[in-house]
CSV table of C-alpha atoms in Angstrom, one decimal:
chain,number,residue,atom,x,y,z
G,218,MET,CA,52.1,25.8,-0.8
G,219,PRO,CA,50.1,24.7,2.2
G,220,VAL,CA,49.6,27.2,5.0
G,221,ASP,CA,50.5,25.7,8.3
G,222,ASN,CA,51.0,28.9,10.2
G,223,ALA,CA,47.8,30.6,9.1
G,224,VAL,CA,47.2,32.1,12.6
G,225,SER,CA,50.4,34.2,12.4
G,226,GLN,CA,49.7,35.5,8.9
G,227,SER,CA,48.0,38.8,8.0
G,228,ASP,CA,44.8,38.9,6.1
G,229,ALA,CA,46.7,40.0,3.0
G,230,GLU,CA,49.0,37.0,3.2
G,231,LEU,CA,46.1,34.6,3.8
G,232,THR,CA,44.4,36.1,0.7
G,233,ALA,CA,47.4,35.5,-1.4
G,234,ALA,CA,47.6,31.9,-0.2
G,235,LEU,CA,43.9,31.5,-0.8
G,236,ARG,CA,44.3,32.5,-4.4
G,237,GLU,CA,46.9,29.7,-4.8
G,238,LEU,CA,44.2,27.1,-4.0
G,239,ALA,CA,46.8,25.0,-2.2
G,240,SER,CA,45.1,24.6,1.2
G,241,ASP,CA,41.9,25.2,3.1
G,242,ALA,CA,43.8,26.6,6.0
G,243,PRO,CA,43.5,30.3,4.9
G,244,VAL,CA,39.7,29.9,4.5
G,245,GLU,CA,39.3,28.5,7.9
G,246,GLU,CA,41.5,31.2,9.6
G,247,LEU,CA,39.8,34.1,7.8
G,248,TYR,CA,36.4,32.6,8.8
G,249,ARG,CA,37.5,32.2,12.4
G,250,ARG,CA,38.8,35.8,12.5
G,251,HIS,CA,35.8,37.6,11.1
G,252,ARG,CA,32.7,35.4,11.6
G,253,THR,CA,31.7,36.8,15.0
G,254,ALA,CA,31.7,40.5,13.8
G,255,VAL,CA,30.0,39.6,10.5
G,256,LEU,CA,27.3,37.6,12.3
G,257,SER,CA,26.6,40.4,14.7
G,258,TYR,CA,26.0,42.7,11.7
G,259,ALA,CA,23.9,40.1,9.9
G,260,ARG,CA,21.6,39.7,13.0
G,261,ARG,CA,20.7,43.4,12.6
G,262,CYS,CA,19.4,42.6,9.1
G,263,CYS,CA,17.5,39.4,10.0
G,264,ARG,CA,14.5,38.4,12.1
G,265,ASP,CA,16.1,35.3,13.6
G,266,PRO,CA,19.6,33.9,14.3
G,267,HIS,CA,19.2,31.0,11.8
G,268,THR,CA,18.6,33.4,8.9
G,269,ALA,CA,21.6,35.5,10.0
G,270,GLU,CA,23.7,32.4,9.9
G,271,ASP,CA,22.5,31.7,6.3
G,272,LEU,CA,23.3,35.3,5.4
G,273,VAL,CA,26.8,35.0,6.8
G,274,SER,CA,27.5,31.7,5.0
G,275,GLU,CA,26.4,33.2,1.7
G,276,ALA,CA,28.5,36.3,2.2
G,277,PHE,CA,31.6,34.3,2.9
G,278,ALA,CA,30.9,32.1,-0.1
G,279,ARG,CA,30.5,35.1,-2.4
G,280,THR,CA,33.6,36.7,-1.0
G,281,LEU,CA,35.7,33.6,-1.5
G,282,GLN,CA,34.4,33.3,-5.1
G,283,ALA,CA,35.4,36.9,-5.7
G,284,VAL,CA,38.9,36.4,-4.3
G,285,ARG,CA,39.5,33.2,-6.3
G,286,SER,CA,38.4,35.1,-9.4
G,287,GLY,CA,41.0,37.7,-8.8
G,288,GLY,CA,38.8,40.3,-7.1
G,289,GLY,CA,37.5,40.8,-3.6
G,290,PRO,CA,39.3,42.1,-0.6
G,291,GLU,CA,43.0,42.1,0.1
G,292,ALA,CA,43.7,43.4,3.6
G,293,ALA,CA,40.2,44.6,4.7
G,294,TRP,CA,38.0,41.5,4.9
G,295,LEU,CA,35.6,42.7,7.6
G,296,PRO,CA,34.2,45.8,5.9
G,297,TYR,CA,34.1,44.0,2.6
G,298,LEU,CA,32.1,41.1,4.2
G,299,ARG,CA,29.7,43.5,5.7
G,300,THR,CA,29.2,45.1,2.3
G,301,VAL,CA,28.3,41.7,0.9
G,302,VAL,CA,25.9,40.9,3.8
G,303,ARG,CA,24.0,44.0,3.1
G,304,ARG,CA,24.0,43.5,-0.7
G,305,ILE,CA,22.5,40.0,-0.2
G,306,ALA,CA,19.9,41.4,2.2
G,307,VAL,CA,18.9,43.9,-0.5
G,308,ASP,CA,18.6,41.1,-3.0
G,309,TRP,CA,16.4,39.1,-0.6
G,310,ALA,CA,14.2,42.1,-0.2
G,311,GLY,CA,13.0,41.6,-3.8
G,312,THR,CA,12.1,37.9,-3.2
G,313,ALA,CA,10.1,35.7,-0.9
G,314,ARG,CA,12.9,35.9,1.6
G,315,ARG,CA,11.9,39.5,2.4
G,316,THR,CA,9.8,38.1,5.3
G,317,GLU,CA,13.1,36.9,6.9
G,318,LEU,CA,14.5,40.4,7.1
G,319,SER,CA,14.3,42.5,10.3
G,320,ALA,CA,11.8,45.3,10.7
G,321,ASP,CA,14.7,47.7,11.1
G,322,PHE,CA,16.2,46.7,7.8
G,323,GLU,CA,12.8,46.9,6.1
G,324,HIS,CA,12.2,50.3,7.6
G,325,TRP,CA,15.6,51.5,6.3
G,326,LEU,CA,15.0,50.1,2.9
G,327,ALA,CA,11.5,51.5,2.6
G,328,ASN,CA,12.6,55.0,3.6
G,329,LEU,CA,15.3,55.4,0.9
G,330,PRO,CA,14.4,58.3,-1.4
G,331,ASP,CA,12.3,57.4,-4.5
G,332,THR,CA,14.2,56.6,-7.6
G,333,PRO,CA,13.3,55.7,-11.2
G,334,GLN,CA,11.6,52.3,-11.6
G,335,THR,CA,14.4,51.0,-13.7
G,336,GLU,CA,16.9,51.4,-10.8
G,337,GLY,CA,17.3,48.4,-8.6
G,338,GLY,CA,17.8,48.4,-4.9
G,339,GLU,CA,21.6,47.9,-5.0
G,340,GLU,CA,22.0,50.6,-7.7
G,341,ARG,CA,20.0,53.0,-5.6
G,342,ILE,CA,22.2,52.3,-2.5
G,343,LEU,CA,25.4,52.8,-4.5
G,344,ARG,CA,24.1,56.1,-5.9
G,345,LEU,CA,23.1,57.4,-2.5
G,346,GLU,CA,26.3,56.4,-0.9
G,347,ASP,CA,28.3,58.0,-3.6
G,348,THR,CA,26.8,61.3,-2.5
G,349,SER,CA,28.7,61.1,0.7
G,350,ILE,CA,32.1,62.8,0.4
G,351,VAL,CA,33.3,61.1,3.5
G,352,LEU,CA,32.6,57.7,2.2
G,353,ARG,CA,34.0,58.5,-1.3
G,354,ALA,CA,37.2,59.7,0.4
G,355,PHE,CA,37.4,56.5,2.5
G,356,ARG,CA,36.9,54.2,-0.5
G,357,SER,CA,39.8,56.1,-2.3
G,358,LEU,CA,42.3,55.1,0.4
G,359,PRO,CA,44.6,52.1,0.0
G,360,GLU,CA,42.9,49.0,1.3
G,361,ARG,CA,45.5,48.7,4.1
G,362,TRP,CA,44.6,52.1,5.4
G,363,GLN,CA,40.9,51.3,5.2
G,364,ALA,CA,41.5,48.2,7.2
G,365,VAL,CA,43.4,49.8,10.0
G,366,LEU,CA,40.8,52.6,10.3
G,367,TRP,CA,37.9,50.2,10.3
G,368,HIS,CA,39.3,47.8,12.8
G,369,THR,CA,40.7,50.4,15.2
G,370,VAL,CA,38.0,53.1,15.0
G,371,VAL,CA,34.8,51.6,13.8
G,372,GLU,CA,35.2,48.2,15.5
G,373,GLU,CA,37.3,49.7,18.3
G,374,GLU,CA,39.6,46.6,18.4
G,375,PRO,CA,42.9,46.8,20.4
G,376,ALA,CA,46.2,47.1,18.6
G,377,THR,CA,47.2,43.7,19.8
G,378,GLN,CA,44.3,42.2,17.9
G,379,VAL,CA,44.6,44.4,14.8
G,380,GLY,CA,48.3,44.0,14.3
G,381,PRO,CA,48.2,40.3,13.3
G,382,LEU,CA,45.5,41.1,10.7
G,383,LEU,CA,47.8,43.6,9.0
G,384,GLY,CA,51.1,41.9,9.6
G,385,VAL,CA,52.5,44.6,11.9
G,386,GLY,CA,53.4,44.7,15.6
G,387,ALA,CA,51.0,46.3,18.1
G,388,SER,CA,53.3,49.3,18.2
G,389,GLY,CA,53.0,49.8,14.5
G,390,VAL,CA,49.2,49.9,14.4
G,391,GLY,CA,49.1,53.4,15.9
G,392,SER,CA,51.6,54.8,13.4
G,393,LEU,CA,49.7,53.2,10.5
G,394,ALA,CA,46.4,54.5,11.8
G,395,SER,CA,47.8,58.0,12.2
G,396,ARG,CA,49.0,58.0,8.5
G,397,ALA,CA,45.6,56.6,7.4
G,398,ARG,CA,43.7,59.4,9.3
G,399,GLU,CA,45.9,62.0,7.6
G,400,GLY,CA,45.4,60.3,4.3
G,401,LEU,CA,41.6,60.4,4.8
G,402,ARG,CA,41.6,64.1,5.6
G,403,GLU,CA,43.6,64.8,2.4
G,404,ALA,CA,41.3,62.5,0.4
G,405,TYR,CA,38.3,64.3,1.8
G,406,LEU,CA,39.6,67.7,0.9
G,407,ALA,CA,40.4,66.4,-2.6
G,408,ALA,CA,36.9,65.0,-3.0
G,409,HIS,CA,35.4,68.3,-1.7
G,410,ALA,CA,37.4,70.3,-4.2
G,411,GLU,CA,36.2,68.1,-7.1
G,412,SER,CA,32.6,68.4,-6.2
G,413,ALA,CA,30.5,69.9,-9.0
G,414,SER,CA,28.9,72.4,-6.6
G,415,VAL,CA,32.2,73.9,-5.5
G,416,SER,CA,33.2,77.3,-6.8
G,417,GLU,CA,36.7,78.7,-7.3
G,418,GLU,CA,36.4,80.5,-4.0
G,419,CYS,CA,35.5,77.3,-2.3
G,420,ARG,CA,38.6,75.6,-3.7
G,421,HIS,CA,40.7,78.5,-2.4
G,422,TYR,CA,39.4,78.3,1.1
G,423,GLY,CA,38.9,74.6,1.1
G,424,SER,CA,42.6,74.0,1.3
G,425,LEU,CA,42.6,75.8,4.7
G,426,LEU,CA,40.0,73.6,6.3
G,427,GLY,CA,42.3,70.8,7.2
G,428,ALA,CA,44.6,73.1,9.1
G,429,VAL,CA,41.7,74.6,11.0
G,430,VAL,CA,40.7,71.2,12.2
G,431,ARG,CA,44.2,70.0,13.1
G,432,ARG,CA,45.1,73.1,14.9
G,433,THR,CA,42.1,74.3,16.9
G,434,GLY,CA,44.1,77.0,18.6
G,435,CYS,CA,45.5,78.7,15.5
G,436,ARG,CA,44.9,82.3,14.8
G,437,PRO,CA,41.4,82.8,13.1
G,438,ASN,CA,41.4,83.6,9.4
G,439,LYS,CA,38.8,86.4,9.0
G,440,ASP,CA,38.4,85.8,5.3
G,441,LEU,CA,37.8,82.1,5.8
G,442,ASP,CA,35.3,82.9,8.6
G,443,ARG,CA,33.5,85.2,6.2
G,444,HIS,CA,33.4,82.6,3.5
G,445,LEU,CA,32.1,79.9,5.9
G,446,ALA,CA,29.3,82.3,7.1
G,447,GLN,CA,28.1,82.5,3.5
G,448,CYS,CA,28.8,79.0,2.2
G,449,THR,CA,26.7,76.1,3.4
G,450,HIS,CA,28.8,73.6,1.3
G,451,CYS,CA,32.1,74.5,3.0
G,452,ARG,CA,30.4,74.7,6.5
G,453,SER,CA,29.3,71.1,5.9
G,454,ALA,CA,32.8,70.1,4.8
G,455,LEU,CA,34.2,71.6,8.0
G,456,ILE,CA,31.7,69.6,10.1
G,457,ASP,CA,32.7,66.5,8.2
G,458,LEU,CA,36.3,67.1,8.8
G,459,THR,CA,35.7,67.7,12.5
G,460,ASP,CA,33.9,64.4,12.6
G,461,LEU,CA,36.8,62.7,10.8
G,462,ASN,CA,39.2,64.2,13.4
G,463,GLN,CA,37.1,63.6,16.5
G,464,ARG,CA,34.4,61.1,15.8
G,465,LEU,CA,35.6,59.0,12.8
G,466,GLY,CA,33.7,55.9,13.8
G,467,SER,CA,30.3,57.7,13.7
G,468,ALA,CA,31.3,59.5,10.5
G,469,LEU,CA,32.0,56.3,8.7
G,470,SER,CA,29.0,54.5,10.1
G,471,ALA,CA,26.5,57.3,9.4
G,472,GLY,CA,23.6,56.6,7.1
G,473,SER,CA,24.0,52.8,7.0
G,474,CYS,CA,21.2,50.3,7.3
G,475,CYS,CA,20.0,49.5,10.8
G,476,GLY,CA,22.5,51.9,12.2
G,477,ALA,CA,25.3,49.5,11.3
G,478,ALA,CA,28.6,50.0,9.5
G,479,GLN,CA,28.6,51.7,6.2
G,480,ARG,CA,29.6,50.2,2.9
G,481,THR,CA,33.2,51.0,2.0
G,482,TRP,CA,33.7,50.0,-1.5
G,483,ARG,CA,32.1,48.0,-4.3
G,484,PRO,CA,32.8,44.2,-4.3
G,485,ASN,CA,35.2,43.4,-7.2
G,486,GLY,CA,35.9,47.1,-7.6
G,487,ARG,CA,39.3,48.5,-8.5
G,488,ARG,CA,41.6,48.9,-5.6
G,489,PRO,CA,44.1,51.8,-5.3
G,490,ARG,CA,47.8,51.1,-5.2
G,491,GLU,CA,49.0,50.8,-1.6
G,492,ARG,CA,50.9,53.4,0.1
G,493,ARG,CA,53.2,52.5,3.0
């Protein structure tokens, strides 16, 4: 049915209405909500504002097509749109439109590690990003949790602005973000434990890392300290967990093109079942 009160609906509700193809109101509201942030990101990838506008328009068009086909984002439109912006820019880099991309983007693309000739630019990016345990853990979260972390931590938007996007009151944003942070820590530890380079000893001590980060004043574990002194993999995990706890925004943004926000999941990828 037509959506007359689009402004008061969450992104997830607007997405559901959008799939019904009953009105243009959801499209207009989602565009209004996210255009400014997506355009700001696109400008980092392009040489001029007009090209950035083209990039944003194409990103919205592709995202709308994905949603109407049953894929695309549910509750986290902004990080998804930024993903599509960068994916399009990578596509342009292999065409005559490369001249329209910014020097920063070209520098970032040119300095990616060498890969087999048969691997395309987007495949290379996906492979490189999959090496980041932090990002793998983030992508494993329910999309609602991804959304609240992205908007509150990476974008640093106030609860009064984030609440309507998620269909909760401003007072509920903090509680949701807290659960999402804890979920991210757990997901990180799980991803760390599943890493091929992790030994049985690492798995044993890895379960203690979360407690060390959460309770900085707790009594030191001498066995854990001894293991950390010898294991670079677990030391790196502890640094990542500290970043998740103290500098989550920079941890999620690290390694992205032009210093902008990192890709969070593949467009049209499978979404985990939501936890509340």
